[in-house]
Amino acid sequence: MDQKKGKVIFIGAGPGDPELITIKAYHYLQMADIVLADRLVSPELLKKYIPSTTKVLLVGKQCRKGASTPQETINEMLIFHALQGKLVVRLKGGDVSVFSNILDELEILVKHQLTYEIVPGITAALGAAAYAGIPLTARGYATSVRWLTSYHNDLITLEEWKELSMTDDTLVFYMSGETVLQVVRQLTQHQIAENKLLDNLEQDTTPHQRVHIYNLYEFEKKFSGNITSPALLIIGKVVALHHQFKWIKEEKRHIGYFDDMQGMLLEAKPSNAINLLTA
């Protein structure tokens, strides 16, 4: 008789604050046999909300900086453990469906006829805006918000940049910390209105959150060139509301919150998963 197949639960861990997970996510973390966690998951969440008897594997991506676990290896680990009859939690930062590799992982599960659930989480745009006191669609400022990414230059055409410069929508750029200068140049070259500001939010919702407000036309003169990942860009008239509605006092120390992951006694061993799959 074939061994009973397990199940994979995709969970959005939120943008940083460990308390920004849902009750449903918490219950699944308590029941999981194994958790495959991305880099941008709060170390405190892993320590507090997952039983010490649960195996946790760190399979995070490093955004071209440092070691990363290949997507193919993550897929293999999901399949291997689910075929062993285990309840597998795939824990991703933010929300699992917003700028995430969930498509690759869903496809491999469907291919192997494995069951799964998707538990949504608070995506970075919502967490960052809330913790910076910026209502993304404040009445009289913006009626829509757009979530975009521009981590390399050809993702957005010149015609699209022109339209983005003219719209009154609030613009939120994910994964664009390394291309922030190109984003600003494109918007200013296409004459974005001067009353629209840029907010560069670093490590939002964590104890090391930093908010940097810029006039887009003065950005290049004032920008230091250093951005601590993860970072999010919010652009629009609503950014000016931060000064009135900010509610978090920023800490003076400026370190990488998610770098604390390196100090945890957790280790991803993707090579073991590959060996087991091919044994």
mmCIF file of C-alpha atoms in Angstrom:
data_model
loop_
_atom_site.group_PDB
_atom_site.id
_atom_site.type_symbol
_atom_site.label_atom_id
_atom_site.label_comp_id
_atom_site.label_asym_id
_atom_site.label_seq_id
_atom_site.Cartn_x
_atom_site.Cartn_y
_atom_site.Cartn_z
ATOM 1 C CA MET A 1 0.000 0.000 0.000
ATOM 2 C CA ASP A 2 1.254 3.450 -0.889
ATOM 3 C CA GLN A 3 2.189 5.704 2.001
ATOM 4 C CA LYS A 4 -0.365 8.415 2.631
ATOM 5 C CA LYS A 5 0.714 11.679 1.049
ATOM 6 C CA GLY A 6 1.249 14.748 3.151
ATOM 7 C CA LYS A 7 0.201 18.324 2.532
ATOM 8 C CA VAL A 8 1.913 21.648 1.882
ATOM 9 C CA ILE A 9 0.690 24.863 3.504
ATOM 10 C CA PHE A 10 1.883 28.133 1.995
ATOM 11 C CA ILE A 11 1.931 30.824 4.676
ATOM 12 C CA GLY A 12 2.616 34.540 4.426
ATOM 13 C CA ALA A 13 4.675 35.539 7.459
ATOM 14 C CA GLY A 14 4.179 39.279 6.995
ATOM 15 C CA PRO A 15 6.860 41.902 6.376
ATOM 16 C CA GLY A 16 8.811 41.673 9.633
ATOM 17 C CA ASP A 17 6.865 42.180 12.849
ATOM 18 C CA PRO A 18 6.370 38.593 14.097
ATOM 19 C CA GLU A 19 2.913 39.434 15.447
ATOM 20 C CA LEU A 20 1.636 40.235 11.957
ATOM 21 C CA ILE A 21 0.652 36.674 11.199
ATOM 22 C CA THR A 22 -2.873 35.317 11.163
ATOM 23 C CA ILE A 23 -4.368 32.979 13.724
ATOM 24 C CA LYS A 24 -4.697 30.357 10.987
ATOM 25 C CA ALA A 25 -0.994 30.670 10.173
ATOM 26 C CA TYR A 26 -0.129 30.262 13.854
ATOM 27 C CA HIS A 27 -2.194 27.086 14.142
ATOM 28 C CA TYR A 28 -0.497 25.533 11.113
ATOM 29 C CA LEU A 29 2.948 26.443 12.448
ATOM 30 C CA GLN A 30 2.066 24.626 15.657
ATOM 31 C CA MET A 31 1.031 21.485 13.729
ATOM 32 C CA ALA A 32 3.781 21.405 11.099
ATOM 33 C CA ASP A 33 6.228 18.531 10.835
ATOM 34 C CA ILE A 34 8.689 20.634 8.874
ATOM 35 C CA VAL A 35 8.956 24.335 7.964
ATOM 36 C CA LEU A 36 10.812 25.653 4.923
ATOM 37 C CA ALA A 37 11.427 29.335 5.677
ATOM 38 C CA ASP A 38 12.552 32.169 3.424
ATOM 39 C CA ARG A 39 15.225 34.672 4.460
ATOM 40 C CA LEU A 40 12.739 37.510 5.031
ATOM 41 C CA VAL A 41 10.917 35.800 7.879
ATOM 42 C CA SER A 42 11.290 37.270 11.346
ATOM 43 C CA PRO A 43 13.790 35.346 13.504
ATOM 44 C CA GLU A 44 11.484 36.041 16.454
ATOM 45 C CA LEU A 45 8.605 34.361 14.644
ATOM 46 C CA LEU A 46 10.696 31.226 14.123
ATOM 47 C CA LYS A 47 11.744 31.184 17.767
ATOM 48 C CA LYS A 48 8.379 31.892 19.376
ATOM 49 C CA TYR A 49 5.693 30.406 17.162
ATOM 50 C CA ILE A 50 7.223 27.115 16.014
ATOM 51 C CA PRO A 51 7.656 24.223 18.496
ATOM 52 C CA SER A 52 11.260 23.330 19.264
ATOM 53 C CA THR A 53 10.584 19.784 18.053
ATOM 54 C CA THR A 54 9.668 20.988 14.545
ATOM 55 C CA LYS A 55 12.393 20.833 11.935
ATOM 56 C CA VAL A 56 13.034 24.229 10.342
ATOM 57 C CA LEU A 57 15.058 24.564 7.155
ATOM 58 C CA LEU A 58 16.224 27.979 5.980
ATOM 59 C CA VAL A 59 15.890 28.092 2.201
ATOM 60 C CA GLY A 60 16.078 31.827 1.649
ATOM 61 C CA LYS A 61 17.157 33.788 -1.374
ATOM 62 C CA GLN A 62 19.825 36.445 -0.912
ATOM 63 C CA CYS A 63 19.000 38.765 -3.819
ATOM 64 C CA ARG A 64 22.273 38.009 -5.588
ATOM 65 C CA LYS A 65 24.174 38.585 -2.308
ATOM 66 C CA GLY A 66 25.563 35.534 -0.575
ATOM 67 C CA ALA A 67 24.425 31.954 -0.723
ATOM 68 C CA SER A 68 20.958 31.139 -2.007
ATOM 69 C CA THR A 69 18.950 27.961 -2.232
ATOM 70 C CA PRO A 70 18.049 27.290 -5.885
ATOM 71 C CA GLN A 71 14.327 27.215 -6.641
ATOM 72 C CA GLU A 72 14.669 23.721 -8.088
ATOM 73 C CA THR A 73 16.085 22.512 -4.771
ATOM 74 C CA ILE A 74 13.221 24.089 -2.827
ATOM 75 C CA ASN A 75 10.749 22.356 -5.148
ATOM 76 C CA GLU A 76 12.481 19.025 -4.530
ATOM 77 C CA MET A 77 12.397 19.514 -0.772
ATOM 78 C CA LEU A 78 8.663 20.238 -0.833
ATOM 79 C CA ILE A 79 7.960 17.117 -2.853
ATOM 80 C CA PHE A 80 10.258 14.862 -0.843
ATOM 81 C CA HIS A 81 8.812 15.758 2.553
ATOM 82 C CA ALA A 82 5.190 15.795 1.381
ATOM 83 C CA LEU A 83 5.616 12.344 -0.172
ATOM 84 C CA GLN A 84 6.813 11.155 3.260
ATOM 85 C CA GLY A 85 3.347 11.983 4.591
ATOM 86 C CA LYS A 86 4.449 15.137 6.432
ATOM 87 C CA LEU A 87 2.620 18.405 6.963
ATOM 88 C CA VAL A 88 4.991 20.863 5.315
ATOM 89 C CA VAL A 89 4.755 24.619 5.857
ATOM 90 C CA ARG A 90 6.323 26.810 3.205
ATOM 91 C CA LEU A 91 6.870 30.072 5.086
ATOM 92 C CA LYS A 92 7.393 33.151 2.942
ATOM 93 C CA GLY A 93 7.939 36.788 3.872
ATOM 94 C CA GLY A 94 5.052 39.175 3.303
ATOM 95 C CA ASP A 95 2.203 37.593 1.382
ATOM 96 C CA VAL A 96 2.781 34.335 -0.486
ATOM 97 C CA SER A 97 1.252 35.542 -3.757
ATOM 98 C CA VAL A 98 2.779 39.027 -4.148
ATOM 99 C CA PHE A 99 6.144 39.036 -5.986
ATOM 100 C CA SER A 100 6.844 35.502 -4.849
ATOM 101 C CA ASN A 101 7.920 32.259 -6.519
ATOM 102 C CA ILE A 102 4.726 30.529 -5.469
ATOM 103 C CA LEU A 103 3.850 29.729 -9.104
ATOM 104 C CA ASP A 104 6.884 27.453 -9.496
ATOM 105 C CA GLU A 105 6.050 25.672 -6.270
ATOM 106 C CA LEU A 106 2.347 25.292 -7.023
ATOM 107 C CA GLU A 107 3.114 23.811 -10.422
ATOM 108 C CA ILE A 108 5.402 21.135 -8.984
ATOM 109 C CA LEU A 109 2.816 20.195 -6.332
ATOM 110 C CA VAL A 110 0.061 19.860 -8.930
ATOM 111 C CA LYS A 111 2.384 17.780 -11.106
ATOM 112 C CA HIS A 112 2.870 15.333 -8.219
ATOM 113 C CA GLN A 113 -0.828 15.455 -7.248
ATOM 114 C CA LEU A 114 -0.100 16.798 -3.779
ATOM 115 C CA THR A 115 -2.650 18.801 -1.825
ATOM 116 C CA TYR A 116 -1.950 22.284 -0.515
ATOM 117 C CA GLU A 117 -3.497 25.375 1.054
ATOM 118 C CA ILE A 118 -2.608 29.040 0.663
ATOM 119 C CA VAL A 119 -2.782 31.202 3.789
ATOM 120 C CA PRO A 120 -2.430 34.910 2.914
ATOM 121 C CA GLY A 121 -0.227 37.299 4.823
ATOM 122 C CA ILE A 122 0.304 41.045 5.129
ATOM 123 C CA THR A 123 2.313 42.139 2.118
ATOM 124 C CA ALA A 124 5.168 44.621 2.458
ATOM 125 C CA ALA A 125 3.248 47.510 0.875
ATOM 126 C CA LEU A 126 0.518 47.370 3.509
ATOM 127 C CA GLY A 127 2.885 46.821 6.414
ATOM 128 C CA ALA A 128 5.276 49.560 5.329
ATOM 129 C CA ALA A 129 2.545 52.116 4.713
ATOM 130 C CA ALA A 130 0.791 51.407 8.015
ATOM 131 C CA TYR A 131 3.972 51.549 10.110
ATOM 132 C CA ALA A 132 5.038 54.764 8.366
ATOM 133 C CA GLY A 133 1.649 56.438 8.878
ATOM 134 C CA ILE A 134 0.959 56.712 5.140
ATOM 135 C CA PRO A 135 -2.626 55.953 4.021
ATOM 136 C CA LEU A 136 -2.028 54.647 0.482
ATOM 137 C CA THR A 137 -5.378 55.847 -0.862
ATOM 138 C CA ALA A 138 -6.088 58.824 1.406
ATOM 139 C CA ARG A 139 -9.170 60.757 0.306
ATOM 140 C CA GLY A 140 -8.172 63.768 -1.766
ATOM 141 C CA TYR A 141 -4.682 62.394 -2.411
ATOM 142 C CA ALA A 142 -5.077 59.143 -4.366
ATOM 143 C CA THR A 143 -7.925 56.850 -5.375
ATOM 144 C CA SER A 144 -5.777 53.912 -6.461
ATOM 145 C CA VAL A 145 -2.492 52.250 -5.622
ATOM 146 C CA ARG A 146 -0.201 50.250 -7.911
ATOM 147 C CA TRP A 147 2.268 47.576 -6.854
ATOM 148 C CA LEU A 148 5.219 47.336 -9.204
ATOM 149 C CA THR A 149 8.779 46.113 -9.372
ATOM 150 C CA SER A 150 11.739 47.445 -11.313
ATOM 151 C CA TYR A 151 14.666 45.273 -10.297
ATOM 152 C CA HIS A 152 16.029 45.495 -13.828
ATOM 153 C CA ASN A 153 15.565 48.200 -16.412
ATOM 154 C CA ASP A 154 13.519 46.494 -19.109
ATOM 155 C CA LEU A 155 10.560 45.531 -16.902
ATOM 156 C CA ILE A 156 8.839 48.861 -17.572
ATOM 157 C CA THR A 157 8.681 50.423 -21.048
ATOM 158 C CA LEU A 158 9.233 54.120 -21.755
ATOM 159 C CA GLU A 159 5.535 54.524 -22.518
ATOM 160 C CA GLU A 160 4.672 52.956 -19.189
ATOM 161 C CA TRP A 161 7.119 55.261 -17.368
ATOM 162 C CA LYS A 162 5.434 58.231 -19.005
ATOM 163 C CA GLU A 163 2.021 57.064 -17.840
ATOM 164 C CA LEU A 164 3.288 56.322 -14.331
ATOM 165 C CA SER A 165 4.694 59.842 -14.131
ATOM 166 C CA MET A 166 1.331 61.373 -15.024
ATOM 167 C CA THR A 167 -0.979 59.240 -12.869
ATOM 168 C CA ASP A 168 -2.288 60.338 -9.481
ATOM 169 C CA ASP A 169 -2.159 56.746 -8.258
ATOM 170 C CA THR A 170 0.174 55.947 -5.384
ATOM 171 C CA LEU A 171 3.107 53.901 -6.705
ATOM 172 C CA VAL A 172 4.711 51.184 -4.599
ATOM 173 C CA PHE A 173 7.903 49.585 -5.911
ATOM 174 C CA TYR A 174 8.996 46.243 -4.515
ATOM 175 C CA MET A 175 12.521 44.852 -4.923
ATOM 176 C CA SER A 176 13.771 48.103 -6.424
ATOM 177 C CA GLY A 177 16.377 49.184 -3.886
ATOM 178 C CA GLU A 178 19.242 48.608 -6.300
ATOM 179 C CA THR A 179 17.479 50.486 -9.114
ATOM 180 C CA VAL A 180 16.048 53.393 -7.131
ATOM 181 C CA LEU A 181 18.158 55.901 -9.103
ATOM 182 C CA GLN A 182 16.788 54.604 -12.388
ATOM 183 C CA VAL A 183 13.233 54.781 -11.023
ATOM 184 C CA VAL A 184 13.704 58.393 -9.945
ATOM 185 C CA ARG A 185 15.378 59.377 -13.219
ATOM 186 C CA GLN A 186 12.620 57.870 -15.323
ATOM 187 C CA LEU A 187 9.880 59.595 -13.333
ATOM 188 C CA THR A 188 11.583 62.993 -13.285
ATOM 189 C CA GLN A 189 12.540 62.813 -16.958
ATOM 190 C CA HIS A 190 8.861 62.292 -17.687
ATOM 191 C CA GLN A 191 8.014 65.318 -15.517
ATOM 192 C CA ILE A 192 6.330 63.783 -12.513
ATOM 193 C CA ALA A 193 4.613 66.473 -10.419
ATOM 194 C CA GLU A 194 6.822 68.155 -7.818
ATOM 195 C CA ASN A 195 4.273 67.644 -5.030
ATOM 196 C CA LYS A 196 4.785 63.888 -5.250
ATOM 197 C CA LEU A 197 7.405 62.630 -2.833
ATOM 198 C CA LEU A 198 9.412 59.427 -2.523
ATOM 199 C CA ASP A 199 9.535 57.413 0.666
ATOM 200 C CA ASN A 200 12.303 54.841 0.880
ATOM 201 C CA LEU A 201 11.313 52.473 3.687
ATOM 202 C CA GLU A 202 13.961 50.105 4.970
ATOM 203 C CA GLN A 203 13.154 46.992 7.006
ATOM 204 C CA ASP A 204 9.564 48.052 7.524
ATOM 205 C CA THR A 205 7.606 46.827 10.567
ATOM 206 C CA THR A 206 10.830 45.651 12.271
ATOM 207 C CA PRO A 207 12.581 47.309 15.237
ATOM 208 C CA HIS A 208 15.116 48.690 12.737
ATOM 209 C CA GLN A 209 12.615 50.368 10.426
ATOM 210 C CA ARG A 210 13.899 53.503 8.718
ATOM 211 C CA VAL A 211 11.818 56.013 6.737
ATOM 212 C CA HIS A 212 13.564 58.356 4.293
ATOM 213 C CA ILE A 213 11.479 61.040 2.561
ATOM 214 C CA TYR A 214 12.812 62.755 -0.571
ATOM 215 C CA ASN A 215 11.753 65.301 -3.128
ATOM 216 C CA LEU A 216 12.176 63.343 -6.354
ATOM 217 C CA TYR A 217 13.961 66.233 -8.068
ATOM 218 C CA GLU A 218 16.469 66.516 -5.216
ATOM 219 C CA PHE A 219 16.920 62.804 -4.684
ATOM 220 C CA GLU A 220 20.265 62.379 -6.451
ATOM 221 C CA LYS A 221 21.844 65.184 -4.422
ATOM 222 C CA LYS A 222 20.662 63.874 -1.062
ATOM 223 C CA PHE A 223 20.674 60.100 -1.540
ATOM 224 C CA SER A 224 23.587 58.449 0.273
ATOM 225 C CA GLY A 225 23.627 55.459 -2.043
ATOM 226 C CA ASN A 226 23.111 52.981 0.785
ATOM 227 C CA ILE A 227 19.906 51.009 1.215
ATOM 228 C CA THR A 228 19.447 48.256 3.779
ATOM 229 C CA SER A 229 17.404 45.355 2.434
ATOM 230 C CA PRO A 230 14.531 44.747 2.401
ATOM 231 C CA ALA A 231 13.417 48.143 1.156
ATOM 232 C CA LEU A 232 10.245 49.478 -0.409
ATOM 233 C CA LEU A 233 9.594 52.662 -2.377
ATOM 234 C CA ILE A 234 6.329 54.579 -2.016
ATOM 235 C CA ILE A 235 5.841 57.464 -4.440
ATOM 236 C CA GLY A 236 2.956 59.917 -4.546
ATOM 237 C CA LYS A 237 1.172 62.760 -2.810
ATOM 238 C CA VAL A 238 0.287 60.538 0.161
ATOM 239 C CA VAL A 239 3.938 60.339 1.233
ATOM 240 C CA ALA A 240 3.685 63.866 2.663
ATOM 241 C CA LEU A 241 1.204 62.531 5.237
ATOM 242 C CA HIS A 242 4.016 60.661 7.008
ATOM 243 C CA HIS A 243 5.134 63.816 8.808
ATOM 244 C CA GLN A 244 1.657 64.288 10.278
ATOM 245 C CA PHE A 245 0.764 60.692 11.080
ATOM 246 C CA LYS A 246 4.024 58.895 11.871
ATOM 247 C CA TRP A 247 3.639 56.930 15.087
ATOM 248 C CA ILE A 248 6.847 54.916 15.438
ATOM 249 C CA LYS A 249 10.026 56.330 16.904
ATOM 250 C CA GLU A 250 12.980 55.020 14.951
ATOM 251 C CA GLU A 251 15.950 53.518 16.729
ATOM 252 C CA LYS A 252 19.333 55.166 16.230
ATOM 253 C CA ARG A 253 21.160 51.926 15.606
ATOM 254 C CA HIS A 254 21.012 50.790 12.026
ATOM 255 C CA ILE A 255 21.640 47.104 11.502
ATOM 256 C CA GLY A 256 20.143 44.390 9.363
ATOM 257 C CA TYR A 257 17.188 42.871 11.213
ATOM 258 C CA PHE A 258 17.043 39.774 9.037
ATOM 259 C CA ASP A 259 20.784 39.259 9.366
ATOM 260 C CA ASP A 260 19.952 37.922 12.819
ATOM 261 C CA MET A 261 18.888 34.758 11.010
ATOM 262 C CA GLN A 262 22.551 33.880 10.677
ATOM 263 C CA GLY A 263 22.874 33.559 14.432
ATOM 264 C CA MET A 264 20.064 31.068 14.827
ATOM 265 C CA LEU A 265 20.714 27.365 15.317
ATOM 266 C CA LEU A 266 18.863 26.484 12.148
ATOM 267 C CA GLU A 267 20.434 25.209 8.997
ATOM 268 C CA ALA A 268 19.064 24.423 5.570
ATOM 269 C CA LYS A 269 20.588 21.335 4.034
ATOM 270 C CA PRO A 270 19.264 21.230 0.474
ATOM 271 C CA SER A 271 21.925 18.725 -0.636
ATOM 272 C CA ASN A 272 20.456 16.179 1.807
ATOM 273 C CA ALA A 273 17.054 16.590 0.206
ATOM 274 C CA ILE A 274 18.509 16.015 -3.230
ATOM 275 C CA ASN A 275 20.331 12.874 -2.056
ATOM 276 C CA LEU A 276 17.188 11.475 -0.502
ATOM 277 C CA LEU A 277 15.181 12.159 -3.618
ATOM 278 C CA THR A 278 17.635 10.361 -5.827
ATOM 279 C CA ALA A 279 18.414 7.471 -3.462
#
